[in-house]
């Protein structure tokens, strides 16, 4: 048989989705599994959003839409991010895709030529490196240490630039670290991008989930010379608990929007029409639910942060946003847990799942082998129980 695609064969399956599937299977088998794995809000979505989708189906709004999305959705998305982030996008600069992950693919398809380098700060969301490879690019990792609040500096970025560098992928607030770049920190990174003529894919899907009254700055809001080289990625999954509806969008200069829409027209044609109607309602209806969910996430973050740091042998830093916390397991390396010698986060996550039935995500695939990601997009009861199990598990270390 002939060799199948080398690019596709080199792609590693998504750890987040693999753990999620395993945890769901264990639950279906009747096991008392506590899930801190996938970044998926546990809330049900607001009734008004469900009603909009049902109405779309009932009234026959179920045919193809334009590849870039319904004009009303492109307008709703532009209005929302313009109002929230001080931006000035026209509806024609918005392109809707089947989830923010797909928007990232569209952005990479639009920008990368074979062999182009894409700078990705680590810890990174597991999909970035694989998506870059699938689009013919080469991921270049810049490590952000925990002691630097998991944020890269302008000097680090500058040092990673070569004549092949095409773009930077910046996720703010970050999955998996939860950290938020300040306006000044973004400004310094933007200066490097402008100086070296780099594009920026600014993944801002967690922008509504920021705590301690911190201020979120959208990358594209840093000035015209930054906006013209930025593809901003956003979506409804995290802000409105709409993960399964698969609606993401980009905001970018018009010529890039056209290229992305052309790519989408040959891949999915357009996202599901009823999902688009639901997203219009999500983005343009009353926004109180978003703030209510944000407040609950902040309370959960405070509890998980306090509980982790009360356990000897592990620690975490306080995340500014999103709904993830990074458990530092470096102090456990070489010890035995659940019959397994802990060499990295893969060993820890597996031993914890097998021994204590708690599903977490190892950050080996996120470029951070000493860390395990806990998603606190789960109930306070699960958080308290999970922390009890974590405490007992770590106490059992030999
Ligand atoms: N982005 C979420 C996560 O990191 C959802 C799963 C995925 O698409 O990776 O858990």
Short mmCIF file of C-alpha atoms and ligand atoms in Angstrom, two decimals:
data_model
loop_
_atom_site.label_atom_id
_atom_site.label_comp_id
_atom_site.label_asym_id
_atom_site.label_seq_id
_atom_site.Cartn_x
_atom_site.Cartn_y
_atom_site.Cartn_z
CA UNK A 1 0.00 0.00 0.00
CA UNK A 2 1.19 3.52 -0.69
CA UNK A 3 2.21 5.72 2.20
CA UNK A 4 -0.64 7.85 3.56
CA UNK A 5 -0.21 11.55 4.19
CA UNK A 6 2.95 12.31 6.19
CA UNK A 7 1.41 15.51 7.49
CA UNK A 8 -1.71 13.78 8.78
CA UNK A 9 0.27 10.86 10.23
CA UNK A 10 2.41 13.23 12.27
CA UNK A 11 -0.64 14.75 13.95
CA UNK A 12 -1.26 13.72 17.55
CA UNK A 13 -4.88 13.24 18.74
CA UNK A 14 -6.31 15.99 20.97
CA UNK A 15 -5.59 15.07 24.61
CA UNK A 16 -8.48 17.18 25.87
CA UNK A 17 -11.02 15.35 23.76
CA UNK A 18 -9.41 11.94 24.46
CA UNK A 19 -9.63 12.40 28.26
CA UNK A 20 -13.17 13.70 27.92
CA UNK A 21 -14.20 10.60 25.95
CA UNK A 22 -12.52 8.29 28.49
CA UNK A 23 -14.16 10.02 31.47
CA UNK A 24 -17.58 9.88 29.79
CA UNK A 25 -17.08 6.17 29.08
CA UNK A 26 -16.10 5.50 32.73
CA UNK A 27 -19.19 7.39 33.88
CA UNK A 28 -21.38 5.35 31.53
CA UNK A 29 -19.90 2.21 33.13
CA UNK A 30 -21.23 3.47 36.47
CA UNK A 31 -17.90 4.67 37.93
CA UNK A 32 -17.95 7.69 40.25
CA UNK A 33 -15.63 9.80 38.08
CA UNK A 34 -15.00 13.45 38.86
CA UNK A 35 -14.23 15.37 35.70
CA UNK A 36 -11.84 18.34 35.64
CA UNK A 37 -10.78 17.59 32.09
CA UNK A 38 -12.44 19.34 29.18
CA UNK A 39 -12.85 23.08 29.14
CA UNK A 40 -16.59 23.02 28.83
CA UNK A 41 -18.87 25.19 31.00
CA UNK A 42 -21.20 22.99 33.06
CA UNK A 43 -24.02 25.56 32.93
CA UNK A 44 -27.00 25.06 30.68
CA UNK A 45 -27.26 27.80 28.10
CA UNK A 46 -29.83 30.58 28.62
CA UNK A 47 -33.42 29.77 27.55
CA UNK A 48 -33.54 32.66 25.07
CA UNK A 49 -30.75 31.00 23.07
CA UNK A 50 -32.51 27.65 22.92
CA UNK A 51 -35.75 29.39 21.89
CA UNK A 52 -33.98 31.16 19.00
CA UNK A 53 -32.69 27.84 17.62
CA UNK A 54 -36.09 26.16 17.98
CA UNK A 55 -37.77 29.07 16.25
CA UNK A 56 -35.24 28.88 13.39
CA UNK A 57 -36.02 25.20 12.88
CA UNK A 58 -39.80 25.73 13.09
CA UNK A 59 -39.77 28.60 10.62
CA UNK A 60 -37.69 26.66 8.09
CA UNK A 61 -34.40 28.54 8.52
CA UNK A 62 -32.52 25.34 7.81
CA UNK A 63 -30.93 25.83 4.41
CA UNK A 64 -27.34 26.75 3.51
CA UNK A 65 -26.17 30.21 4.47
CA UNK A 66 -23.35 32.22 2.91
CA UNK A 67 -19.96 30.58 3.63
CA UNK A 68 -18.90 33.47 5.86
CA UNK A 69 -22.13 33.21 7.87
CA UNK A 70 -25.50 34.94 8.03
CA UNK A 71 -25.18 38.71 7.56
CA UNK A 72 -27.11 39.19 10.82
CA UNK A 73 -24.64 36.99 12.69
CA UNK A 74 -21.64 38.79 11.23
CA UNK A 75 -23.20 42.05 12.36
CA UNK A 76 -24.06 40.68 15.84
CA UNK A 77 -20.47 39.44 16.27
CA UNK A 78 -18.99 42.75 15.09
CA UNK A 79 -21.31 44.74 17.38
CA UNK A 80 -20.48 42.54 20.37
CA UNK A 81 -16.69 42.66 20.12
CA UNK A 82 -16.70 46.32 19.08
CA UNK A 83 -18.76 47.24 22.16
CA UNK A 84 -16.84 45.02 24.56
CA UNK A 85 -13.28 45.59 23.32
CA UNK A 86 -13.22 49.10 21.84
CA UNK A 87 -12.82 47.76 18.28
CA UNK A 88 -14.27 48.96 14.97
CA UNK A 89 -14.91 45.93 12.77
CA UNK A 90 -17.46 46.05 9.97
CA UNK A 91 -19.71 42.97 9.51
CA UNK A 92 -17.84 42.22 6.26
CA UNK A 93 -14.64 41.75 8.29
CA UNK A 94 -16.24 38.97 10.35
CA UNK A 95 -16.12 35.36 9.13
CA UNK A 96 -18.12 32.70 10.97
CA UNK A 97 -16.79 29.13 11.24
CA UNK A 98 -17.78 25.87 12.92
CA UNK A 99 -16.24 26.68 16.31
CA UNK A 100 -13.23 28.82 17.25
CA UNK A 101 -10.96 25.82 16.57
CA UNK A 102 -12.11 25.88 12.96
CA UNK A 103 -11.61 29.65 12.85
CA UNK A 104 -7.98 29.04 13.85
CA UNK A 105 -7.64 26.58 10.97
CA UNK A 106 -9.11 29.14 8.58
CA UNK A 107 -6.66 31.76 9.86
CA UNK A 108 -3.67 29.41 9.48
CA UNK A 109 -4.84 28.34 6.01
CA UNK A 110 -5.03 32.00 5.04
CA UNK A 111 -1.55 32.89 6.31
CA UNK A 112 0.86 29.95 6.09
CA UNK A 113 3.00 28.86 3.16
CA UNK A 114 4.87 25.53 3.42
CA UNK A 115 7.77 25.84 5.86
CA UNK A 116 6.62 29.11 7.43
CA UNK A 117 7.27 29.31 11.16
CA UNK A 118 4.56 30.03 13.70
CA UNK A 119 5.67 31.14 17.17
CA UNK A 120 3.63 29.59 19.96
CA UNK A 121 4.21 30.46 23.62
CA UNK A 122 4.23 27.38 25.90
CA UNK A 123 2.26 26.25 27.81
CA UNK A 124 -0.06 26.28 24.79
CA UNK A 125 -3.44 24.84 23.97
CA UNK A 126 -2.83 21.37 22.53
CA UNK A 127 -4.41 22.13 19.14
CA UNK A 128 -2.15 25.02 18.09
CA UNK A 129 0.95 22.99 17.25
CA UNK A 130 -1.02 20.29 15.43
CA UNK A 131 -3.08 22.84 13.48
CA UNK A 132 0.09 24.64 12.36
CA UNK A 133 1.59 21.34 11.18
CA UNK A 134 -1.60 20.37 9.34
CA UNK A 135 -1.50 23.69 7.50
CA UNK A 136 2.10 23.07 6.37
CA UNK A 137 3.78 25.32 8.93
CA UNK A 138 6.45 24.70 11.54
CA UNK A 139 5.63 25.39 15.21
CA UNK A 140 8.35 27.26 17.10
CA UNK A 141 7.87 27.06 20.85
CA UNK A 142 8.83 29.85 23.25
CA UNK A 143 8.67 28.73 26.85
CA UNK A 144 6.97 30.88 29.47
CA UNK A 145 7.93 29.74 32.94
CA UNK A 146 5.59 29.56 35.92
CA UNK A 147 7.89 32.04 37.71
CA UNK A 148 7.13 34.51 34.87
CA UNK A 149 3.39 33.95 35.39
CA UNK A 150 3.44 31.78 32.25
CA UNK A 151 3.84 34.85 30.04
CA UNK A 152 6.50 35.40 27.38
CA UNK A 153 8.37 38.68 27.13
CA UNK A 154 9.09 40.84 24.08
CA UNK A 155 12.77 39.84 24.36
CA UNK A 156 11.88 36.15 24.19
CA UNK A 157 9.67 36.77 21.18
CA UNK A 158 12.36 38.80 19.44
CA UNK A 159 14.92 36.02 20.01
CA UNK A 160 12.62 33.44 18.37
CA UNK A 161 12.07 35.42 15.15
CA UNK A 162 13.86 34.16 12.03
CA UNK A 163 13.47 35.09 8.38
CA UNK A 164 10.93 32.27 8.14
CA UNK A 165 8.66 33.53 10.93
CA UNK A 166 5.20 34.31 9.63
CA UNK A 167 3.07 34.68 12.73
CA UNK A 168 2.53 34.54 16.47
CA UNK A 169 -0.38 32.69 18.08
CA UNK A 170 -1.36 34.46 21.28
CA UNK A 171 -4.10 33.12 23.52
CA UNK A 172 -5.25 35.71 26.05
CA UNK A 173 -6.56 34.84 28.63
CA UNK A 174 -4.70 31.60 28.20
CA UNK A 175 -5.78 28.01 28.01
CA UNK A 176 -4.22 26.17 29.90
CA UNK A 177 -2.63 28.72 32.26
CA UNK A 178 -5.50 31.14 32.86
CA UNK A 179 -3.04 34.05 32.80
CA UNK A 180 -3.87 37.45 31.30
CA UNK A 181 -1.42 39.76 29.51
CA UNK A 182 -1.71 43.42 30.54
CA UNK A 183 -2.03 46.19 27.97
CA UNK A 184 1.65 47.11 28.46
CA UNK A 185 2.81 43.51 28.00
CA UNK A 186 0.75 43.19 24.82
CA UNK A 187 2.09 46.52 23.57
CA UNK A 188 5.66 45.25 23.94
CA UNK A 189 4.84 42.03 22.03
CA UNK A 190 2.98 44.02 19.36
CA UNK A 191 6.02 46.25 18.80
CA UNK A 192 8.10 43.17 17.97
CA UNK A 193 5.39 41.90 15.59
CA UNK A 194 5.18 45.23 13.78
CA UNK A 195 8.97 45.57 13.57
CA UNK A 196 9.36 42.08 12.08
CA UNK A 197 6.21 42.22 9.96
CA UNK A 198 4.54 39.27 11.70
CA UNK A 199 0.87 38.38 11.67
CA UNK A 200 -0.86 37.60 14.94
CA UNK A 201 -3.64 35.10 15.51
CA UNK A 202 -5.13 36.49 18.72
CA UNK A 203 -7.31 33.79 20.28
CA UNK A 204 -9.53 35.72 22.70
CA UNK A 205 -12.26 33.14 23.21
CA UNK A 206 -12.01 33.49 27.04
CA UNK A 207 -12.16 37.31 27.06
CA UNK A 208 -15.38 37.49 29.10
CA UNK A 209 -13.91 35.35 31.87
CA UNK A 210 -11.50 37.66 33.70
CA UNK A 211 -11.32 37.98 37.51
CA UNK A 212 -10.23 40.38 40.27
CA UNK A 213 -11.54 43.34 38.23
CA UNK A 214 -8.59 42.97 35.87
CA UNK A 215 -8.85 44.69 32.51
CA UNK A 216 -8.86 42.68 29.28
CA UNK A 217 -7.24 44.32 26.25
CA UNK A 218 -7.95 42.99 22.78
CA UNK A 219 -4.76 42.71 20.71
CA UNK A 220 -6.33 44.43 17.71
CA UNK A 221 -7.22 47.43 19.88
CA UNK A 222 -3.54 48.39 20.21
CA UNK A 223 -3.52 50.56 17.09
CA UNK A 224 -4.03 50.47 13.33
CA UNK A 225 -0.62 48.96 12.55
CA UNK A 226 -1.48 46.09 14.93
CA UNK A 227 -5.07 45.67 13.77
CA UNK A 228 -4.00 45.29 10.12
CA UNK A 229 -1.82 42.26 10.97
CA UNK A 230 -4.19 40.60 13.45
CA UNK A 231 -6.74 37.86 12.96
CA UNK A 232 -8.82 37.94 16.09
CA UNK A 233 -10.51 34.65 17.01
CA UNK A 234 -13.58 34.44 19.19
CA UNK A 235 -16.74 32.38 19.58
CA UNK A 236 -19.77 31.58 21.67
CA UNK A 237 -18.63 28.30 23.29
CA UNK A 238 -17.06 29.61 26.48
CA UNK A 239 -19.01 32.83 27.15
CA UNK A 240 -22.48 31.34 26.61
CA UNK A 241 -21.90 27.65 27.47
CA UNK A 242 -22.51 26.75 23.79
CA UNK A 243 -19.67 24.30 23.11
CA UNK A 244 -21.71 21.82 21.07
CA UNK A 245 -23.26 24.46 18.81
CA UNK A 246 -19.89 24.95 17.10
CA UNK A 247 -19.89 28.64 16.30
CA UNK A 248 -16.64 30.59 16.21
CA UNK A 249 -15.66 33.68 14.26
CA UNK A 250 -12.70 35.76 13.16
CA UNK A 251 -12.37 39.51 12.82
CA UNK A 252 -9.67 40.66 10.45
CA UNK A 253 -8.97 43.06 7.58
CA UNK A 254 -11.27 42.44 4.63
CA UNK A 255 -8.72 40.85 2.26
CA UNK A 256 -7.95 38.17 4.88
CA UNK A 257 -11.67 37.69 5.58
CA UNK A 258 -12.22 36.97 1.88
CA UNK A 259 -9.44 34.35 1.77
CA UNK A 260 -10.79 32.62 4.91
CA UNK A 261 -14.36 32.65 3.58
CA UNK A 262 -13.14 31.07 0.33
CA UNK A 263 -11.40 28.29 2.30
CA UNK A 264 -14.53 27.70 4.41
CA UNK A 265 -16.72 27.58 1.30
CA UNK A 266 -14.76 24.49 0.22
CA UNK A 267 -14.58 22.80 3.64
CA UNK A 268 -17.84 23.10 5.59
CA UNK A 269 -19.83 25.37 3.21
CA UNK A 270 -21.10 27.15 6.34
CA UNK A 271 -21.79 26.34 10.00
CA UNK A 272 -25.17 24.75 10.89
CA UNK A 273 -27.87 27.33 10.19
CA UNK A 274 -29.84 26.85 13.42
CA UNK A 275 -26.63 27.24 15.43
CA UNK A 276 -26.07 30.54 13.68
CA UNK A 277 -29.53 31.76 14.73
CA UNK A 278 -28.81 30.71 18.31
CA UNK A 279 -25.50 32.60 18.20
CA UNK A 280 -27.21 35.78 16.97
CA UNK A 281 -29.42 35.65 20.06
CA UNK A 282 -26.44 34.87 22.33
CA UNK A 283 -24.39 37.80 21.06
CA UNK A 284 -27.11 40.41 20.73
CA UNK A 285 -29.54 39.56 23.55
CA UNK A 286 -29.21 40.58 27.23
CA UNK A 287 -25.76 39.74 28.58
CA UNK A 288 -26.56 39.32 32.31
CA UNK A 289 -26.10 35.52 32.15
CA UNK A 290 -22.50 35.94 31.06
CA UNK A 291 -21.69 38.05 34.10
CA UNK A 292 -23.56 35.63 36.39
CA UNK A 293 -21.47 32.72 35.05
CA UNK A 294 -18.26 34.74 35.35
CA UNK A 295 -18.93 35.40 39.03
CA UNK A 296 -19.52 31.71 39.72
CA UNK A 297 -16.26 30.80 37.93
CA UNK A 298 -14.39 33.35 40.06
CA UNK A 299 -15.71 31.78 43.30
CA UNK A 300 -14.72 28.32 42.07
CA UNK A 301 -11.26 29.56 41.10
CA UNK A 302 -10.75 30.95 44.60
CA UNK A 303 -11.70 27.63 46.22
CA UNK A 304 -9.58 25.41 43.96
CA UNK A 305 -6.57 27.74 44.31
CA UNK A 306 -6.83 27.73 48.13
CA UNK A 307 -7.36 23.97 48.35
CA UNK A 308 -4.43 23.09 46.04
CA UNK A 309 -2.00 25.33 47.88
CA UNK A 310 -3.02 23.78 51.21
CA UNK A 311 -1.65 20.40 50.02
CA UNK A 312 2.01 19.63 50.72
CA UNK A 313 3.97 18.65 47.61
CA UNK A 314 1.95 20.49 44.94
CA UNK A 315 1.07 24.11 44.19
CA UNK A 316 -0.52 26.42 41.66
CA UNK A 317 -0.41 30.11 40.84
CA UNK A 318 -3.57 32.22 40.84
CA UNK A 319 -5.09 32.37 37.33
CA UNK A 320 -6.48 35.71 36.13
CA UNK A 321 -9.10 34.30 33.80
CA UNK A 322 -10.55 31.41 31.74
CA UNK A 323 -11.43 28.36 33.89
CA UNK A 324 -8.19 26.46 34.24
CA UNK A 325 -5.59 26.09 36.93
CA UNK A 326 -2.13 24.55 36.51
CA UNK A 327 -1.15 22.04 39.20
CA UNK A 328 2.64 21.99 39.56
CA UNK A 329 3.69 18.38 40.13
CA UNK A 330 7.47 18.89 39.82
CA UNK A 331 7.96 18.04 43.53
CA UNK A 332 6.42 14.59 43.02
CA UNK A 333 8.75 13.46 40.28
CA UNK A 334 10.56 10.23 41.15
CA UNK A 335 7.96 9.35 43.80
CA UNK A 336 5.47 6.48 43.47
CA UNK A 337 1.74 7.20 43.26
CA UNK A 338 -0.88 4.51 42.67
CA UNK A 339 1.89 2.03 41.93
CA UNK A 340 3.36 4.24 39.20
CA UNK A 341 6.65 6.13 39.28
CA UNK A 342 5.89 9.73 38.40
CA UNK A 343 8.19 10.97 35.63
CA UNK A 344 5.91 13.63 34.20
CA UNK A 345 2.32 14.92 34.09
CA UNK A 346 1.20 11.99 31.89
CA UNK A 347 2.10 9.54 34.69
CA UNK A 348 0.41 11.71 37.30
CA UNK A 349 -2.83 12.18 35.36
CA UNK A 350 -3.06 8.47 34.55
CA UNK A 351 -2.33 7.35 38.14
CA UNK A 352 -4.83 9.89 39.53
CA UNK A 353 -7.54 8.69 37.14
CA UNK A 354 -6.86 5.00 37.83
CA UNK A 355 -6.52 5.35 41.60
CA UNK A 356 -8.93 8.13 42.51
CA UNK A 357 -11.26 8.30 39.48
CA UNK A 358 -10.48 11.96 38.85
CA UNK A 359 -10.04 13.05 35.21
CA UNK A 360 -7.59 15.88 34.58
CA UNK A 361 -5.49 16.85 31.57
CA UNK A 362 -1.75 16.23 31.50
CA UNK A 363 0.08 19.22 30.04
CA UNK A 364 2.75 17.11 28.33
CA UNK A 365 0.84 17.76 25.10
CA UNK A 366 0.62 21.45 26.04
CA UNK A 367 4.40 21.89 26.21
CA UNK A 368 4.44 21.87 30.04
CA UNK A 369 5.38 18.36 31.28
CA UNK A 370 5.51 19.36 34.99
CA UNK A 371 1.89 20.55 35.02
CA UNK A 372 -1.57 19.05 35.13
CA UNK A 373 -4.52 21.18 34.03
CA UNK A 374 -7.68 21.24 36.14
CA UNK A 375 -10.73 22.80 34.51
CA UNK A 376 -12.99 24.31 37.19
CA UNK A 377 -15.91 24.56 34.78
CA UNK A 378 -17.62 22.13 37.10
CA UNK A 379 -19.78 22.35 40.23
CA UNK A 380 -18.46 23.49 43.61
CA UNK A 381 -19.44 20.08 45.01
CA UNK A 382 -17.24 18.33 42.41
CA UNK A 383 -14.41 20.76 43.16
CA UNK A 384 -14.53 20.07 46.93
CA UNK A 385 -14.74 16.29 46.39
CA UNK A 386 -11.98 16.38 43.79
CA UNK A 387 -9.71 18.33 46.13
CA UNK A 388 -10.39 15.80 48.94
CA UNK A 389 -9.34 13.04 46.55
CA UNK A 390 -6.27 14.99 45.43
CA UNK A 391 -5.21 15.49 49.03
CA UNK A 392 -5.57 11.79 49.85
CA UNK A 393 -3.83 10.76 46.61
CA UNK A 394 -0.81 12.95 47.26
CA UNK A 395 -0.62 11.84 50.89
CA UNK A 396 -0.24 8.28 49.58
CA UNK A 397 3.02 9.15 47.73
CA UNK A 398 5.87 6.78 48.52
N1 LIG B 1 -10.79 24.03 24.37
C1 LIG B 1 -11.32 23.12 25.33
C2 LIG B 1 -10.22 22.46 26.14
O1 LIG B 1 -9.08 22.80 26.02
C3 LIG B 1 -12.26 22.16 24.68
C4 LIG B 1 -11.68 20.90 24.12
C5 LIG B 1 -10.83 21.15 22.93
O2 LIG B 1 -11.35 21.51 21.89
O3 LIG B 1 -9.61 20.99 23.08
O4 LIG B 1 -10.53 21.61 26.94
#
